mmCIF file of N, CA and C in Angstrom:
data_model
loop_
_atom_site.group_PDB
_atom_site.id
_atom_site.type_symbol
_atom_site.label_atom_id
_atom_site.label_comp_id
_atom_site.label_asym_id
_atom_site.label_seq_id
_atom_site.Cartn_x
_atom_site.Cartn_y
_atom_site.Cartn_z
ATOM 1 N N UNK A 1 88.769 153.518 51.206
ATOM 2 C CA UNK A 1 87.219 152.692 50.948
ATOM 3 C C UNK A 1 86.673 154.063 51.257
ATOM 4 N N UNK A 2 85.475 154.413 50.680
ATOM 5 C CA UNK A 2 85.073 155.310 50.972
ATOM 6 C C UNK A 2 84.284 155.472 51.970
ATOM 7 N N UNK A 3 84.238 156.339 53.147
ATOM 8 C CA UNK A 3 83.289 156.659 54.178
ATOM 9 C C UNK A 3 81.628 156.576 53.895
ATOM 10 N N UNK A 4 80.940 156.385 55.315
ATOM 11 C CA UNK A 4 79.202 156.075 54.928
ATOM 12 C C UNK A 4 78.769 157.166 54.438
ATOM 13 N N UNK A 5 79.295 158.453 54.449
ATOM 14 C CA UNK A 5 78.386 159.760 54.124
ATOM 15 C C UNK A 5 78.559 159.791 52.777
ATOM 16 N N UNK A 6 79.756 159.102 52.518
ATOM 17 C CA UNK A 6 80.255 159.517 50.501
ATOM 18 C C UNK A 6 78.849 158.339 50.153
ATOM 19 N N UNK A 7 78.690 157.042 50.545
ATOM 20 C CA UNK A 7 77.577 156.491 50.082
ATOM 21 C C UNK A 7 76.420 156.862 50.211
ATOM 22 N N UNK A 8 76.238 157.275 51.217
ATOM 23 C CA UNK A 8 74.412 158.133 51.739
ATOM 24 C C UNK A 8 74.503 159.229 50.594
ATOM 25 N N UNK A 9 75.600 160.029 50.273
ATOM 26 C CA UNK A 9 75.662 161.038 49.462
ATOM 27 C C UNK A 9 75.009 160.393 47.696
ATOM 28 N N UNK A 10 75.524 159.130 47.004
ATOM 29 C CA UNK A 10 75.626 158.499 46.482
ATOM 30 C C UNK A 10 73.942 157.740 46.605
ATOM 31 N N UNK A 11 73.565 156.955 47.451
ATOM 32 C CA UNK A 11 72.302 156.586 47.411
ATOM 33 C C UNK A 11 70.937 157.757 47.059
ATOM 34 N N UNK A 12 70.927 159.000 47.952
ATOM 35 C CA UNK A 12 70.155 159.520 48.082
ATOM 36 C C UNK A 12 69.983 160.199 46.555
ATOM 37 N N UNK A 13 71.057 160.264 45.446
ATOM 38 C CA UNK A 13 70.792 160.716 44.051
ATOM 39 C C UNK A 13 70.281 159.844 43.150
ATOM 40 N N UNK A 14 70.254 158.832 43.857
ATOM 41 C CA UNK A 14 69.984 157.966 42.456
ATOM 42 C C UNK A 14 68.305 157.767 42.238
ATOM 43 N N UNK A 15 67.969 157.920 40.731
ATOM 44 C CA UNK A 15 66.718 158.210 40.457
ATOM 45 C C UNK A 15 66.110 156.567 40.237
ATOM 46 N N UNK A 16 64.886 156.552 40.989
ATOM 47 C CA UNK A 16 64.270 154.834 41.012
ATOM 48 C C UNK A 16 64.208 154.648 39.611
ATOM 49 N N UNK A 17 63.315 155.831 39.176
ATOM 50 C CA UNK A 17 63.227 154.882 37.457
ATOM 51 C C UNK A 17 63.993 154.647 36.439
ATOM 52 N N UNK A 18 65.361 155.547 36.561
ATOM 53 C CA UNK A 18 66.370 155.104 36.022
ATOM 54 C C UNK A 18 67.380 153.998 36.589
ATOM 55 N N UNK A 19 67.202 154.187 37.738
ATOM 56 C CA UNK A 19 67.796 152.642 38.658
ATOM 57 C C UNK A 19 67.430 151.434 37.928
ATOM 58 N N UNK A 20 66.000 151.399 37.852
ATOM 59 C CA UNK A 20 65.221 150.098 37.532
ATOM 60 C C UNK A 20 65.347 149.569 36.069
ATOM 61 N N UNK A 21 65.540 150.696 35.272
ATOM 62 C CA UNK A 21 65.519 150.787 33.744
ATOM 63 C C UNK A 21 67.303 150.170 33.647
ATOM 64 N N UNK A 22 68.280 150.425 34.317
ATOM 65 C CA UNK A 22 69.360 150.395 33.957
ATOM 66 C C UNK A 22 69.253 148.761 34.523
ATOM 67 N N UNK A 23 68.962 148.543 35.721
ATOM 68 C CA UNK A 23 69.004 147.224 36.053
ATOM 69 C C UNK A 23 68.233 145.726 35.396
ATOM 70 N N UNK A 24 67.016 146.742 34.866
ATOM 71 C CA UNK A 24 66.535 145.700 33.717
ATOM 72 C C UNK A 24 67.133 145.176 32.717
ATOM 73 N N UNK A 25 67.956 146.399 32.052
ATOM 74 C CA UNK A 25 68.525 146.128 30.661
ATOM 75 C C UNK A 25 69.630 145.342 31.141
ATOM 76 N N UNK A 26 70.437 145.385 32.757
ATOM 77 C CA UNK A 26 71.543 144.358 32.833
ATOM 78 C C UNK A 26 71.267 143.228 33.016
ATOM 79 N N UNK A 27 69.932 142.938 33.511
ATOM 80 C CA UNK A 27 69.812 141.449 33.748
ATOM 81 C C UNK A 27 69.487 140.776 32.462
ATOM 82 N N UNK A 28 69.031 141.918 31.652
ATOM 83 C CA UNK A 28 68.200 141.360 30.145
ATOM 84 C C UNK A 28 69.841 140.337 29.401
ATOM 85 N N UNK A 29 70.420 141.807 29.511
ATOM 86 C CA UNK A 29 72.470 141.399 28.742
ATOM 87 C C UNK A 29 72.585 140.110 29.533
ATOM 88 N N UNK A 30 72.028 139.548 30.786
ATOM 89 C CA UNK A 30 72.912 138.684 31.748
ATOM 90 C C UNK A 30 71.867 137.570 31.441
ATOM 91 N N UNK A 31 70.694 137.700 31.146
ATOM 92 C CA UNK A 31 69.912 136.463 30.696
ATOM 93 C C UNK A 31 70.546 135.787 28.980
ATOM 94 N N UNK A 32 71.062 137.292 28.521
ATOM 95 C CA UNK A 32 71.345 136.587 26.832
ATOM 96 C C UNK A 32 72.789 135.820 27.243
ATOM 97 N N UNK A 33 73.496 136.605 27.591
ATOM 98 C CA UNK A 33 74.746 135.932 27.639
ATOM 99 C C UNK A 33 75.292 134.619 28.232
ATOM 100 N N UNK A 34 73.989 134.237 29.263
ATOM 101 C CA UNK A 34 73.946 132.822 30.128
ATOM 102 C C UNK A 34 73.130 131.607 29.389
ATOM 103 N N UNK A 35 72.505 132.337 28.304
ATOM 104 C CA UNK A 35 71.770 131.803 27.907
ATOM 105 C C UNK A 35 70.363 131.371 28.579
ATOM 106 N N UNK A 36 70.110 131.993 29.301
ATOM 107 C CA UNK A 36 68.943 131.542 30.506
ATOM 108 C C UNK A 36 69.442 130.872 31.716
ATOM 109 N N UNK A 37 70.540 130.520 31.477
ATOM 110 C CA UNK A 37 70.817 129.815 33.004
ATOM 111 C C UNK A 37 70.865 130.655 34.222
ATOM 112 N N UNK A 38 70.682 130.291 35.373
ATOM 113 C CA UNK A 38 70.249 130.714 36.567
ATOM 114 C C UNK A 38 71.575 130.732 37.246
ATOM 115 N N UNK A 39 71.517 131.944 37.547
ATOM 116 C CA UNK A 39 73.243 133.155 38.439
ATOM 117 C C UNK A 39 72.434 133.232 39.782
ATOM 118 N N UNK A 40 73.068 132.515 40.498
ATOM 119 C CA UNK A 40 72.639 132.118 41.737
ATOM 120 C C UNK A 40 74.131 132.954 42.327
ATOM 121 N N UNK A 41 73.428 133.861 43.556
ATOM 122 C CA UNK A 41 74.245 134.930 44.256
ATOM 123 C C UNK A 41 74.108 134.248 45.601
ATOM 124 N N UNK A 42 75.135 134.167 46.341
ATOM 125 C CA UNK A 42 75.174 134.398 47.569
ATOM 126 C C UNK A 42 76.267 135.055 48.292
ATOM 127 N N UNK A 43 76.072 135.662 49.554
ATOM 128 C CA UNK A 43 77.010 136.638 50.576
ATOM 129 C C UNK A 43 76.887 136.020 51.444
ATOM 130 N N UNK A 44 78.264 136.458 51.934
ATOM 131 C CA UNK A 44 78.697 135.859 53.405
ATOM 132 C C UNK A 44 79.382 137.077 54.352
ATOM 133 N N UNK A 45 79.468 137.208 55.318
ATOM 134 C CA UNK A 45 80.107 138.136 56.265
ATOM 135 C C UNK A 45 81.048 137.153 57.131
ATOM 136 N N UNK A 46 81.859 137.806 57.201
ATOM 137 C CA UNK A 46 82.819 136.823 57.663
ATOM 138 C C UNK A 46 83.101 137.106 59.245
ATOM 139 N N UNK A 47 82.382 136.365 59.720
ATOM 140 C CA UNK A 47 82.220 136.339 61.577
ATOM 141 C C UNK A 47 83.618 136.509 62.311
ATOM 142 N N UNK A 48 83.579 137.986 63.472
ATOM 143 C CA UNK A 48 84.687 138.082 64.085
ATOM 144 C C UNK A 48 85.654 139.051 63.109
ATOM 145 N N UNK A 49 85.378 139.594 61.969
ATOM 146 C CA UNK A 49 86.340 140.352 61.111
ATOM 147 C C UNK A 49 86.532 141.780 61.228
ATOM 148 N N UNK A 50 85.262 142.104 62.010
ATOM 149 C CA UNK A 50 85.216 143.891 62.415
ATOM 150 C C UNK A 50 86.312 144.110 63.420
ATOM 151 N N UNK A 51 87.199 145.039 62.976
ATOM 152 C CA UNK A 51 88.377 145.320 64.024
ATOM 153 C C UNK A 51 87.991 146.813 64.173
ATOM 154 N N UNK A 52 87.217 146.989 66.095
ATOM 155 C CA UNK A 52 86.966 147.950 66.679
ATOM 156 C C UNK A 52 88.146 149.061 66.740
ATOM 157 N N UNK A 53 89.424 148.374 67.514
ATOM 158 C CA UNK A 53 90.547 149.371 67.205
ATOM 159 C C UNK A 53 90.576 150.262 66.471
ATOM 160 N N UNK A 54 90.659 150.084 64.903
ATOM 161 C CA UNK A 54 90.867 150.770 63.971
ATOM 162 C C UNK A 54 89.650 150.841 63.082
ATOM 163 N N UNK A 55 88.811 150.944 63.317
ATOM 164 C CA UNK A 55 87.486 150.514 62.991
ATOM 165 C C UNK A 55 86.820 150.545 61.467
ATOM 166 N N UNK A 56 87.817 148.966 61.090
ATOM 167 C CA UNK A 56 87.654 149.031 59.729
ATOM 168 C C UNK A 56 86.513 147.577 59.746
ATOM 169 N N UNK A 57 85.656 147.590 58.581
ATOM 170 C CA UNK A 57 84.720 147.005 58.588
ATOM 171 C C UNK A 57 84.710 145.358 58.168
ATOM 172 N N UNK A 58 83.642 145.149 58.372
ATOM 173 C CA UNK A 58 83.814 143.537 58.357
ATOM 174 C C UNK A 58 83.954 142.667 56.759
ATOM 175 N N UNK A 59 84.544 141.953 56.514
ATOM 176 C CA UNK A 59 85.053 141.576 55.312
ATOM 177 C C UNK A 59 83.386 140.787 55.046
ATOM 178 N N UNK A 60 83.449 141.263 53.836
ATOM 179 C CA UNK A 60 82.061 140.740 53.122
ATOM 180 C C UNK A 60 82.192 140.330 51.453
ATOM 181 N N UNK A 61 81.918 139.125 51.676
ATOM 182 C CA UNK A 61 81.779 137.957 49.863
ATOM 183 C C UNK A 61 80.665 138.088 49.619
ATOM 184 N N UNK A 62 81.091 138.387 48.241
ATOM 185 C CA UNK A 62 79.588 137.963 47.550
ATOM 186 C C UNK A 62 80.215 137.026 46.422
ATOM 187 N N UNK A 63 79.614 135.933 45.753
ATOM 188 C CA UNK A 63 80.274 134.847 44.539
ATOM 189 C C UNK A 63 78.719 134.955 44.103
ATOM 190 N N UNK A 64 79.074 134.571 42.218
ATOM 191 C CA UNK A 64 78.009 134.366 41.795
ATOM 192 C C UNK A 64 78.360 133.503 40.654
ATOM 193 N N UNK A 65 77.321 132.132 40.762
ATOM 194 C CA UNK A 65 77.373 131.216 39.889
ATOM 195 C C UNK A 65 76.358 131.087 39.036
ATOM 196 N N UNK A 66 77.083 130.497 37.700
ATOM 197 C CA UNK A 66 75.804 130.602 36.894
ATOM 198 C C UNK A 66 75.735 128.597 36.572
ATOM 199 N N UNK A 67 74.492 128.510 36.549
ATOM 200 C CA UNK A 67 74.262 126.854 36.691
ATOM 201 C C UNK A 67 73.036 126.670 35.759
#
């Protein structure tokens, strides 16, 4: 798992306009593939999953449902 500094370097180098265009293109593709159905996204953080002793991150789960 990459450390937080790696993510920080990645995020700093994101060009907002390019990210926006790429995200919109991706969403248009998803819209076509799902025939306009709604894609519901749900996220959860598993309570009590952070381990202080070995500094492991909490467990994060993301689910997506076409409905």
